[in-house]
Amino acid sequence: MKILVIVNPAAGGGKTLRLLPRMKHWLSESSHHFLYEISSTPDEMRSKIMSAPARGIDAILLSGGDGTVHHALPAIAETDLPFGYLPCGRGNDFARNISLPADLKSNCSFLSNPSLRKLDLPSINQKTPFVAVAYVGFDGEVNRLANDHKGYFGGTLGYIICVLKALKNFKPFEVEITIDAQTWRERVMMVSVANAPFYGGGMKIAPEAVMDDGLLDICMVKEISKFELLRQFPKVFKGTHVTHPRIMMATGRKIKIVSDEERDLFADGEPAGRLPAECNIGNQTIRVLAPIF
């Protein structure tokens, strides 16, 4: 198999480039033929993926973080090439969501004989695909702060610091949310629409989410005090927050979120426009190289 390895040099604060010599060594033990290319921008990466079929490429291997995967999705979906992932970012939630090995060497090793897993690919407003979670509200504000401070901290500790910063000025807001044919109007802290369990550097926002079941899992945190929000925060890492009486969990295929306030939307850790937003899960899928269990 001829595999194009696309390396994001900025991922993990330059971690990808530092690890590249070792990655090349570990991958060379496979029978596959690997080509390596550096992509410094999302547009450059998408261009390389789009031209890959004409070059006889059989699969794409992304070396970077969750943002690398997110920005590659449109081209991956259009070419229908299977892709693998070598996690070198800060949060690495996509790796958690598809149960990749914890260490990079094992990730390189399983690619010698991977399984091919088909995942749902939902979209926002029928134009922005996402693979893990789309969200608005408090978690979006935390995400914005995390993106602004990438050079200082990351991972779980970084998200905890950003939570404390975001909590200071955050105010709940009113939304109208429609899940398929049912509508609610609530004052909320946040609304998350999940195709996968994990986001935010290991937070298990939707414990029951499955990436190939044709459904989106919704977590709506209704208005609560800042103290209560902070008290519940550690529970998100284990997924035990879902039993709180002010947290509503639901599933659906089409989720529409509307608010009179301007609120930024995020998906897979990246900015994804503003409300109103409609998240749909249709028939579009992507193929991922994953470990055999």
Short mmCIF file of C-alpha atoms in Angstrom, two decimals:
data_model
loop_
_atom_site.label_atom_id
_atom_site.label_comp_id
_atom_site.label_asym_id
_atom_site.label_seq_id
_atom_site.Cartn_x
_atom_site.Cartn_y
_atom_site.Cartn_z
CA MET A 1 0.00 0.00 0.00
CA LYS A 2 1.26 3.47 -0.92
CA ILE A 3 0.63 5.86 1.97
CA LEU A 4 1.08 9.63 1.99
CA VAL A 5 2.18 10.88 5.42
CA ILE A 6 1.17 14.52 5.91
CA VAL A 7 3.04 16.19 8.76
CA ASN A 8 1.72 19.30 10.49
CA PRO A 9 4.90 21.03 11.76
CA ALA A 10 2.99 23.26 14.20
CA ALA A 11 1.15 20.45 16.02
CA GLY A 12 2.02 20.00 19.68
CA GLY A 13 4.24 23.07 19.66
CA GLY A 14 6.60 21.47 17.13
CA LYS A 15 6.39 17.99 18.65
CA THR A 16 5.56 16.42 15.28
CA LEU A 17 8.81 17.53 13.66
CA ARG A 18 10.87 16.46 16.67
CA LEU A 19 9.36 12.98 16.49
CA LEU A 20 9.52 12.66 12.70
CA PRO A 21 12.87 10.79 12.52
CA ARG A 22 11.60 8.17 14.98
CA MET A 23 8.27 7.90 13.15
CA LYS A 24 10.10 7.26 9.88
CA HIS A 25 12.19 4.54 11.52
CA TRP A 26 9.19 2.78 13.08
CA LEU A 27 7.11 3.01 9.91
CA SER A 28 9.98 1.66 7.80
CA GLU A 29 9.49 -1.70 9.53
CA SER A 30 6.17 -2.02 7.69
CA SER A 31 5.80 -3.46 4.20
CA HIS A 32 3.95 -0.33 3.05
CA HIS A 33 5.58 2.41 1.00
CA PHE A 34 5.48 5.79 2.77
CA LEU A 35 5.88 9.24 1.24
CA TYR A 36 6.41 12.20 3.60
CA GLU A 37 5.28 15.77 3.04
CA ILE A 38 5.13 18.82 5.33
CA SER A 39 1.95 20.92 5.25
CA SER A 40 2.08 24.22 7.11
CA THR A 41 -1.50 25.38 6.40
CA PRO A 42 -4.91 23.70 6.21
CA ASP A 43 -5.27 24.74 2.56
CA GLU A 44 -1.93 23.18 1.67
CA MET A 45 -2.86 19.96 3.46
CA ARG A 46 -6.24 19.73 1.73
CA SER A 47 -4.57 20.35 -1.64
CA LYS A 48 -2.15 17.47 -1.07
CA ILE A 49 -5.00 15.14 -0.11
CA MET A 50 -7.09 16.14 -3.13
CA SER A 51 -4.20 15.39 -5.51
CA ALA A 52 -3.32 12.09 -3.81
CA PRO A 53 -5.55 9.75 -5.90
CA ALA A 54 -3.94 10.98 -9.13
CA ARG A 55 -0.54 10.10 -7.65
CA GLY A 56 -1.58 6.54 -6.93
CA ILE A 57 -1.87 7.08 -3.18
CA ASP A 58 -3.90 4.37 -1.42
CA ALA A 59 -4.24 6.00 2.01
CA ILE A 60 -3.43 9.16 3.97
CA LEU A 61 -1.61 9.20 7.31
CA LEU A 62 -2.03 12.42 9.30
CA SER A 63 0.66 13.33 11.81
CA GLY A 64 -0.56 16.16 14.03
CA GLY A 65 -3.30 17.02 16.49
CA ASP A 66 -7.09 17.11 16.55
CA GLY A 67 -7.07 20.30 14.47
CA THR A 68 -5.09 18.51 11.77
CA VAL A 69 -7.79 15.86 11.50
CA HIS A 70 -10.59 18.45 11.52
CA HIS A 71 -9.09 20.52 8.70
CA ALA A 72 -8.40 17.41 6.61
CA LEU A 73 -11.99 16.14 6.79
CA PRO A 74 -13.44 17.92 3.71
CA ALA A 75 -10.71 16.53 1.44
CA ILE A 76 -10.77 13.10 3.08
CA ALA A 77 -14.52 12.92 2.52
CA GLU A 78 -14.31 14.08 -1.10
CA THR A 79 -11.54 11.68 -2.12
CA ASP A 80 -12.92 8.80 0.00
CA LEU A 81 -9.36 7.79 0.83
CA PRO A 82 -8.90 5.85 4.08
CA PHE A 83 -6.73 7.66 6.59
CA GLY A 84 -4.69 6.90 9.66
CA TYR A 85 -3.62 9.18 12.49
CA LEU A 86 -0.39 9.58 14.43
CA PRO A 87 -1.34 11.75 17.44
CA CYS A 88 1.24 14.46 18.16
CA GLY A 89 -1.00 17.26 19.43
CA ARG A 90 -1.96 18.44 22.89
CA GLY A 91 -5.46 17.04 23.37
CA ASN A 92 -5.40 14.01 21.02
CA ASP A 93 -9.09 13.29 21.54
CA PHE A 94 -9.47 11.69 18.12
CA ALA A 95 -6.94 9.07 19.23
CA ARG A 96 -9.03 8.39 22.35
CA ASN A 97 -12.23 8.21 20.36
CA ILE A 98 -10.95 5.51 18.00
CA SER A 99 -8.99 3.68 20.76
CA LEU A 100 -5.50 4.21 19.36
CA PRO A 101 -2.55 2.94 21.43
CA ALA A 102 -1.18 5.41 23.97
CA ASP A 103 2.38 5.50 22.60
CA LEU A 104 3.51 6.57 19.16
CA LYS A 105 5.63 3.49 18.48
CA SER A 106 2.61 1.21 18.93
CA ASN A 107 0.61 3.47 16.62
CA CYS A 108 3.23 3.04 13.93
CA SER A 109 3.39 -0.72 14.51
CA PHE A 110 -0.33 -1.49 14.14
CA LEU A 111 -0.33 0.21 10.72
CA SER A 112 1.47 -2.87 9.38
CA ASN A 113 -1.86 -4.69 9.55
CA PRO A 114 -4.70 -2.28 10.38
CA SER A 115 -8.43 -2.78 10.29
CA LEU A 116 -10.61 -0.43 8.28
CA ARG A 117 -13.30 1.26 10.35
CA LYS A 118 -16.13 3.31 8.86
CA LEU A 119 -17.20 6.39 10.90
CA ASP A 120 -20.15 8.76 10.57
CA LEU A 121 -19.27 12.25 9.37
CA PRO A 122 -21.81 14.83 10.58
CA SER A 123 -21.77 18.44 9.42
CA ILE A 124 -22.67 21.95 10.58
CA ASN A 125 -25.00 23.93 8.31
CA GLN A 126 -24.33 21.32 5.60
CA LYS A 127 -20.85 22.71 4.94
CA THR A 128 -18.49 22.14 7.89
CA PRO A 129 -17.83 18.47 8.70
CA PHE A 130 -16.77 17.42 12.19
CA VAL A 131 -15.81 14.05 13.56
CA ALA A 132 -16.03 14.42 17.36
CA VAL A 133 -18.02 17.24 19.01
CA ALA A 134 -19.58 20.59 18.04
CA TYR A 135 -20.38 22.94 20.93
CA VAL A 136 -21.41 26.40 22.02
CA GLY A 137 -21.41 28.22 25.35
CA PHE A 138 -19.09 27.76 28.29
CA ASP A 139 -17.05 24.99 26.68
CA GLY A 140 -16.68 27.17 23.59
CA GLU A 141 -15.29 30.00 25.70
CA VAL A 142 -12.85 27.55 27.30
CA ASN A 143 -11.83 26.44 23.81
CA ARG A 144 -11.26 30.02 22.69
CA LEU A 145 -8.97 30.66 25.65
CA ALA A 146 -7.13 27.38 25.04
CA ASN A 147 -6.51 28.34 21.41
CA ASP A 148 -5.24 31.76 22.51
CA HIS A 149 -2.77 30.16 24.94
CA LYS A 150 -1.49 27.22 22.91
CA GLY A 151 2.09 28.31 23.39
CA TYR A 152 1.83 28.21 27.18
CA PHE A 153 -0.05 25.06 28.13
CA GLY A 154 -2.11 22.25 26.69
CA GLY A 155 -3.76 18.94 27.43
CA THR A 156 -5.84 18.32 30.52
CA LEU A 157 -4.00 20.81 32.76
CA GLY A 158 -4.36 23.51 30.13
CA TYR A 159 -8.10 22.99 29.88
CA ILE A 160 -8.48 23.19 33.67
CA ILE A 161 -6.66 26.53 33.71
CA CYS A 162 -8.85 27.82 30.88
CA VAL A 163 -12.00 26.65 32.70
CA LEU A 164 -11.09 28.82 35.68
CA LYS A 165 -10.38 31.80 33.43
CA ALA A 166 -13.61 31.38 31.47
CA LEU A 167 -15.70 31.03 34.61
CA LYS A 168 -14.89 34.56 35.74
CA ASN A 169 -16.99 36.44 33.17
CA PHE A 170 -19.28 33.79 31.73
CA LYS A 171 -23.06 34.32 31.74
CA PRO A 172 -25.75 31.77 30.81
CA PHE A 173 -27.77 32.45 27.66
CA GLU A 174 -31.09 31.46 26.17
CA VAL A 175 -31.33 29.01 23.28
CA GLU A 176 -34.00 27.29 21.29
CA ILE A 177 -32.86 23.78 20.52
CA THR A 178 -34.71 21.43 18.20
CA ILE A 179 -33.77 17.75 18.20
CA ASP A 180 -35.45 16.16 15.19
CA ALA A 181 -39.10 17.22 15.72
CA GLN A 182 -38.97 18.24 19.40
CA THR A 183 -38.12 21.78 20.57
CA TRP A 184 -36.99 23.18 23.93
CA ARG A 185 -36.29 26.75 25.00
CA GLU A 186 -33.88 27.00 27.92
CA ARG A 187 -31.30 29.19 29.59
CA VAL A 188 -28.13 27.17 29.32
CA MET A 189 -24.48 27.11 30.20
CA MET A 190 -23.55 25.08 27.13
CA VAL A 191 -24.82 22.74 24.42
CA SER A 192 -22.62 20.00 22.98
CA VAL A 193 -23.50 17.87 19.96
CA ALA A 194 -21.35 14.74 19.95
CA ASN A 195 -20.49 12.11 17.40
CA ALA A 196 -17.87 10.72 19.81
CA PRO A 197 -17.43 10.55 23.60
CA PHE A 198 -14.29 12.66 24.12
CA TYR A 199 -13.30 16.27 23.55
CA GLY A 200 -11.36 19.03 25.33
CA GLY A 201 -8.29 16.99 26.20
CA GLY A 202 -9.97 13.92 27.67
CA MET A 203 -13.39 15.13 28.81
CA LYS A 204 -16.03 12.42 28.32
CA ILE A 205 -18.90 14.75 27.46
CA ALA A 206 -21.09 12.08 25.83
CA PRO A 207 -20.26 8.68 27.36
CA GLU A 208 -22.78 6.79 25.22
CA ALA A 209 -21.81 8.36 21.89
CA VAL A 210 -20.85 5.88 19.17
CA MET A 211 -19.12 7.03 16.00
CA ASP A 212 -20.91 4.67 13.63
CA ASP A 213 -24.49 4.45 14.94
CA GLY A 214 -26.06 7.15 12.73
CA LEU A 215 -26.95 9.31 15.75
CA LEU A 216 -25.68 12.44 17.47
CA ASP A 217 -25.62 12.65 21.27
CA ILE A 218 -26.64 15.97 22.81
CA CYS A 219 -25.49 17.25 26.20
CA MET A 220 -27.33 20.39 27.34
CA VAL A 221 -26.25 21.93 30.63
CA LYS A 222 -29.09 24.13 31.84
CA GLU A 223 -28.48 27.26 33.91
CA ILE A 224 -26.67 26.49 37.17
CA SER A 225 -24.48 28.53 39.51
CA LYS A 226 -20.81 28.99 38.71
CA PHE A 227 -19.96 27.09 41.86
CA GLU A 228 -22.11 24.16 40.77
CA LEU A 229 -20.60 24.22 37.28
CA LEU A 230 -17.12 24.12 38.79
CA ARG A 231 -18.16 21.33 41.16
CA GLN A 232 -19.44 19.22 38.26
CA PHE A 233 -16.43 19.85 36.04
CA PRO A 234 -14.20 17.01 37.36
CA LYS A 235 -17.02 14.54 36.74
CA VAL A 236 -16.87 15.21 33.00
CA PHE A 237 -13.55 13.38 32.74
CA LYS A 238 -15.25 10.16 33.85
CA GLY A 239 -18.59 10.85 32.18
CA THR A 240 -20.49 10.80 35.49
CA HIS A 241 -21.86 14.34 35.04
CA VAL A 242 -24.80 12.96 33.05
CA THR A 243 -26.80 12.11 36.19
CA HIS A 244 -27.07 15.76 37.29
CA PRO A 245 -30.71 16.96 37.27
CA ARG A 246 -29.80 20.11 35.31
CA ILE A 247 -28.03 18.20 32.56
CA MET A 248 -30.13 16.86 29.71
CA MET A 249 -28.86 14.07 27.47
CA ALA A 250 -30.61 13.15 24.22
CA THR A 251 -29.96 11.66 20.79
CA GLY A 252 -31.06 12.68 17.31
CA ARG A 253 -30.08 13.06 13.66
CA LYS A 254 -30.78 16.76 13.15
CA ILE A 255 -30.07 19.32 15.88
CA LYS A 256 -30.82 23.01 15.39
CA ILE A 257 -29.56 25.61 17.89
CA VAL A 258 -30.82 29.20 17.76
CA SER A 259 -30.14 32.13 20.10
CA ASP A 260 -30.85 35.85 20.12
CA GLU A 261 -27.30 36.35 21.37
CA GLU A 262 -24.20 36.14 19.21
CA ARG A 263 -22.43 32.98 20.27
CA ASP A 264 -19.35 31.37 18.74
CA LEU A 265 -19.53 27.73 17.71
CA PHE A 266 -16.60 25.32 17.86
CA ALA A 267 -16.08 21.85 16.41
CA ASP A 268 -13.22 19.45 17.13
CA GLY A 269 -11.40 22.27 18.91
CA GLU A 270 -11.61 24.68 15.96
CA PRO A 271 -13.80 27.77 15.31
CA ALA A 272 -16.88 26.78 13.27
CA GLY A 273 -18.91 29.98 12.84
CA ARG A 274 -21.71 31.36 14.98
CA LEU A 275 -25.27 30.55 15.91
CA PRO A 276 -27.74 29.73 14.47
CA ALA A 277 -26.41 26.29 13.61
CA GLU A 278 -27.85 23.02 12.39
CA CYS A 279 -25.91 19.80 12.98
CA ASN A 280 -26.90 16.91 10.74
CA ILE A 281 -25.83 13.32 10.55
CA GLY A 282 -26.66 11.90 7.16
CA ASN A 283 -25.18 9.06 5.15
CA GLN A 284 -21.68 10.48 4.70
CA THR A 285 -18.89 8.39 6.20
CA ILE A 286 -15.10 8.32 6.35
CA ARG A 287 -12.80 5.30 6.54
CA VAL A 288 -10.17 5.15 9.27
CA LEU A 289 -7.19 2.84 9.72
CA ALA A 290 -7.64 1.51 13.25
CA PRO A 291 -6.19 -1.24 15.47
CA ILE A 292 -7.60 -4.76 15.26
CA PHE A 293 -9.28 -5.80 18.51
#
